Amino acid sequence: MAPGSGFPGSGLAKGLAVTLRTMTRKTVTAQYPDTLPELPPRSRGVIALFDENCTVCMLCARECPDWCIYIDSHKETVPPAAPGGRERSRNVLDRFAIDFALCMYCGICIEVCPFDALFWSPEFEYAETDIRDLTHERDKLREWMWTVPPPPALDAAAEEPKELAAARKTADKLAAAEAAEAPEPGDRGGEGAE
């Protein structure tokens, strides 16, 4: 008998006590297909694509540790924005696919995307009978974009973002400069006082 274990068979008695307590409680069964579970906010399900923001920079595909993102593109010539300007070329997205059989849901692709083209969607019902069907193309990733929840509200006591503070400061300076240049209501603009 181990020192400090009490009387012989005390472990068995404790185990049976837990079993009896559990047997007397009402069971909680999640009726999954009929009742969807309440997911926590910002839960990670699948990766959604907002393809209008994708510039085909390939950062997501290069940083993916599993190499499960497939991107194809071509270059198009864009006419000049202003007369006399020069033509520019830009990448156009042809294919964006993610192989969810390989994906480990680390979220690195979402974090490195500089143009906010990738987001976490709470969708989780995308099982397939064939593993080859787990490679989801651009149109399916786009469908999941509409299930992405809005970002949480900022904390009321949080510091204002630096971008907004800089924009507000610039707008205040412009408003002050315009107010200084505008004539005062009593000023008649060059007429002599009598």
Tab-separated table of C-alpha atoms in Angstrom:
chain	number	residue	atom	x	y	z
A	1	MET	CA	0.000	0.000	0.000
A	2	ALA	CA	1.366	3.455	-0.926
A	3	PRO	CA	2.022	5.843	1.935
A	4	GLY	CA	-0.761	8.410	2.465
A	5	SER	CA	-3.284	6.581	0.236
A	6	GLY	CA	-5.714	5.865	3.064
A	7	PHE	CA	-7.421	2.511	3.256
A	8	PRO	CA	-7.155	-0.186	0.588
A	9	GLY	CA	-9.547	0.356	-2.335
A	10	SER	CA	-9.991	4.102	-1.713
A	11	GLY	CA	-9.138	4.880	-5.360
A	12	LEU	CA	-11.832	2.485	-6.533
A	13	ALA	CA	-14.356	4.073	-4.171
A	14	LYS	CA	-13.518	7.572	-5.463
A	15	GLY	CA	-13.919	6.435	-9.060
A	16	LEU	CA	-17.270	4.809	-8.341
A	17	ALA	CA	-18.444	7.969	-6.543
A	18	VAL	CA	-17.651	10.044	-9.637
A	19	THR	CA	-19.505	7.518	-11.804
A	20	LEU	CA	-22.597	7.589	-9.564
A	21	ARG	CA	-22.644	11.413	-9.488
A	22	THR	CA	-22.425	11.546	-13.276
A	23	MET	CA	-25.164	8.929	-13.727
A	24	THR	CA	-27.676	10.973	-11.727
A	25	ARG	CA	-27.217	14.184	-13.738
A	26	LYS	CA	-29.384	15.055	-16.730
A	27	THR	CA	-27.529	14.451	-19.981
A	28	VAL	CA	-26.771	17.327	-22.314
A	29	THR	CA	-26.867	16.288	-25.935
A	30	ALA	CA	-26.118	18.684	-28.743
A	31	GLN	CA	-28.610	17.983	-31.528
A	32	TYR	CA	-26.015	19.085	-34.080
A	33	PRO	CA	-27.524	18.764	-37.518
A	34	ASP	CA	-30.861	20.178	-36.347
A	35	THR	CA	-29.480	22.829	-33.987
A	36	LEU	CA	-26.292	24.634	-34.955
A	37	PRO	CA	-23.824	25.284	-32.145
A	38	GLU	CA	-23.259	28.795	-30.828
A	39	LEU	CA	-19.737	29.579	-31.887
A	40	PRO	CA	-17.579	32.009	-29.943
A	41	PRO	CA	-17.022	35.372	-31.589
A	42	ARG	CA	-14.170	35.475	-34.113
A	43	SER	CA	-13.887	31.671	-34.152
A	44	ARG	CA	-11.620	30.084	-36.749
A	45	GLY	CA	-13.426	27.978	-39.290
A	46	VAL	CA	-12.131	28.431	-42.828
A	47	ILE	CA	-10.240	31.132	-44.691
A	48	ALA	CA	-12.391	33.469	-46.782
A	49	LEU	CA	-11.145	35.521	-49.734
A	50	PHE	CA	-12.145	39.086	-50.625
A	51	ASP	CA	-10.686	38.896	-54.125
A	52	GLU	CA	-11.213	42.588	-54.963
A	53	ASN	CA	-8.472	43.405	-52.446
A	54	CYS	CA	-6.035	40.762	-53.713
A	55	THR	CA	-3.130	42.285	-55.650
A	56	VAL	CA	-1.446	38.924	-56.320
A	57	CYS	CA	1.547	39.914	-54.191
A	58	MET	CA	1.999	36.196	-53.339
A	59	LEU	CA	2.911	36.918	-49.694
A	60	CYS	CA	0.300	34.479	-48.384
A	61	ALA	CA	1.554	31.648	-50.627
A	62	ARG	CA	5.222	32.335	-49.805
A	63	GLU	CA	4.673	32.495	-46.036
A	64	CYS	CA	2.395	29.450	-45.810
A	65	PRO	CA	4.326	26.717	-43.961
A	66	ASP	CA	2.249	23.986	-45.643
A	67	TRP	CA	2.342	25.414	-49.175
A	68	CYS	CA	-1.402	24.877	-49.485
A	69	ILE	CA	-2.257	28.147	-51.288
A	70	TYR	CA	-2.248	28.088	-55.082
A	71	ILE	CA	-2.288	31.392	-56.991
A	72	ASP	CA	-2.221	31.993	-60.748
A	73	SER	CA	-2.273	35.404	-62.398
A	74	HIS	CA	-1.507	37.294	-65.581
A	75	LYS	CA	-0.452	40.858	-66.369
A	76	GLU	CA	-2.756	43.378	-68.001
A	77	THR	CA	-1.934	46.791	-69.366
A	78	VAL	CA	-4.024	49.563	-67.832
A	79	PRO	CA	-4.612	52.750	-69.848
A	80	PRO	CA	-3.242	55.971	-68.359
A	81	ALA	CA	-5.365	57.615	-65.673
A	82	ALA	CA	-4.765	61.114	-67.054
A	83	PRO	CA	-4.173	62.276	-70.645
A	84	GLY	CA	-0.488	62.242	-71.455
A	85	GLY	CA	0.235	59.653	-68.744
A	86	ARG	CA	1.881	56.335	-69.354
A	87	GLU	CA	0.315	52.918	-69.446
A	88	ARG	CA	0.801	50.704	-66.419
A	89	SER	CA	0.709	46.982	-65.988
A	90	ARG	CA	-0.996	45.204	-63.133
A	91	ASN	CA	-1.453	41.631	-62.002
A	92	VAL	CA	-4.892	40.105	-62.447
A	93	LEU	CA	-5.937	37.170	-60.294
A	94	ASP	CA	-6.856	34.076	-62.318
A	95	ARG	CA	-6.877	31.384	-59.654
A	96	PHE	CA	-6.787	31.448	-55.868
A	97	ALA	CA	-7.233	28.077	-54.189
A	98	ILE	CA	-6.578	26.704	-50.725
A	99	ASP	CA	-6.115	22.997	-50.086
A	100	PHE	CA	-7.797	22.514	-46.708
A	101	ALA	CA	-6.520	18.926	-46.588
A	102	LEU	CA	-3.033	20.428	-46.093
A	103	CYS	CA	-3.939	23.629	-44.227
A	104	MET	CA	-3.112	23.628	-40.525
A	105	TYR	CA	-5.200	26.771	-39.811
A	106	CYS	CA	-2.261	28.717	-38.407
A	107	GLY	CA	-3.522	32.023	-39.826
A	108	ILE	CA	-0.127	33.208	-41.066
A	109	CYS	CA	-1.585	33.958	-44.514
A	110	ILE	CA	-4.222	36.207	-42.952
A	111	GLU	CA	-1.679	38.028	-40.811
A	112	VAL	CA	0.793	38.716	-43.635
A	113	CYS	CA	-1.775	39.902	-46.199
A	114	PRO	CA	-1.074	43.650	-46.503
A	115	PHE	CA	-4.299	44.369	-48.410
A	116	ASP	CA	-6.908	42.651	-46.184
A	117	ALA	CA	-7.899	40.065	-48.753
A	118	LEU	CA	-8.010	37.058	-46.374
A	119	PHE	CA	-10.226	36.657	-43.311
A	120	TRP	CA	-11.310	33.990	-40.829
A	121	SER	CA	-14.842	32.738	-41.447
A	122	PRO	CA	-16.709	30.774	-38.749
A	123	GLU	CA	-17.941	28.249	-41.345
A	124	PHE	CA	-16.999	24.707	-40.397
A	125	GLU	CA	-19.328	22.505	-42.450
A	126	TYR	CA	-17.222	21.761	-45.510
A	127	ALA	CA	-16.472	18.062	-45.158
A	128	GLU	CA	-16.040	16.056	-48.328
A	129	THR	CA	-16.054	12.341	-49.086
A	130	ASP	CA	-12.988	12.632	-51.317
A	131	ILE	CA	-9.829	14.355	-50.057
A	132	ARG	CA	-9.239	15.857	-53.515
A	133	ASP	CA	-12.433	17.902	-53.115
A	134	LEU	CA	-10.970	19.789	-50.132
A	135	THR	CA	-9.125	22.136	-52.479
A	136	HIS	CA	-11.546	25.051	-52.592
A	137	GLU	CA	-11.320	27.513	-55.439
A	138	ARG	CA	-11.807	31.267	-55.561
A	139	ASP	CA	-15.608	31.225	-55.897
A	140	LYS	CA	-16.110	29.028	-52.818
A	141	LEU	CA	-13.671	31.143	-50.782
A	142	ARG	CA	-15.613	34.220	-51.924
A	143	GLU	CA	-18.912	32.696	-50.701
A	144	TRP	CA	-17.446	32.317	-47.227
A	145	MET	CA	-16.522	36.024	-47.195
A	146	TRP	CA	-20.145	36.943	-46.498
A	147	THR	CA	-20.111	34.911	-43.268
A	148	VAL	CA	-17.150	36.816	-41.775
A	149	PRO	CA	-18.365	38.661	-38.666
A	150	PRO	CA	-17.608	42.367	-38.267
A	151	PRO	CA	-14.561	43.201	-36.157
A	152	PRO	CA	-15.229	43.777	-32.463
A	153	ALA	CA	-15.867	47.338	-31.373
A	154	LEU	CA	-12.936	49.281	-30.011
A	155	ASP	CA	-12.602	49.601	-26.275
A	156	ALA	CA	-14.107	52.940	-25.178
A	157	ALA	CA	-11.098	53.641	-22.959
A	158	ALA	CA	-8.572	52.747	-25.675
A	159	GLU	CA	-6.187	55.250	-27.194
A	160	GLU	CA	-7.253	56.642	-30.556
A	161	PRO	CA	-5.442	54.982	-33.482
A	162	LYS	CA	-2.436	57.000	-34.660
A	163	GLU	CA	-3.775	57.154	-38.226
A	164	LEU	CA	-7.019	58.776	-37.071
A	165	ALA	CA	-5.180	61.182	-34.773
A	166	ALA	CA	-2.888	62.280	-37.624
A	167	ALA	CA	-5.837	62.699	-40.009
A	168	ARG	CA	-7.800	64.700	-37.419
A	169	LYS	CA	-4.780	66.950	-36.750
A	170	THR	CA	-4.334	67.632	-40.478
A	171	ALA	CA	-8.055	68.367	-40.908
A	172	ASP	CA	-7.965	70.777	-37.941
A	173	LYS	CA	-4.970	72.608	-39.446
A	174	LEU	CA	-6.725	72.940	-42.815
A	175	ALA	CA	-9.911	74.195	-41.150
A	176	ALA	CA	-7.919	76.766	-39.138
A	177	ALA	CA	-6.095	77.943	-42.287
A	178	GLU	CA	-9.375	78.319	-44.188
A	179	ALA	CA	-10.941	80.198	-41.276
A	180	ALA	CA	-7.963	82.599	-41.156
A	181	GLU	CA	-8.208	83.318	-44.902
A	182	ALA	CA	-11.979	83.874	-44.914
A	183	PRO	CA	-13.045	87.531	-44.444
A	184	GLU	CA	-14.820	88.386	-41.204
A	185	PRO	CA	-18.551	89.233	-41.481
A	186	GLY	CA	-18.072	92.900	-40.503
A	187	ASP	CA	-15.137	93.398	-42.877
A	188	ARG	CA	-16.182	95.110	-46.132
A	189	GLY	CA	-13.052	94.202	-48.032
A	190	GLY	CA	-11.149	97.442	-48.614
A	191	GLU	CA	-13.764	100.147	-47.961
A	192	GLY	CA	-12.554	102.902	-45.653
A	193	ALA	CA	-14.168	103.379	-42.253
A	194	GLU	CA	-16.181	106.549	-41.836
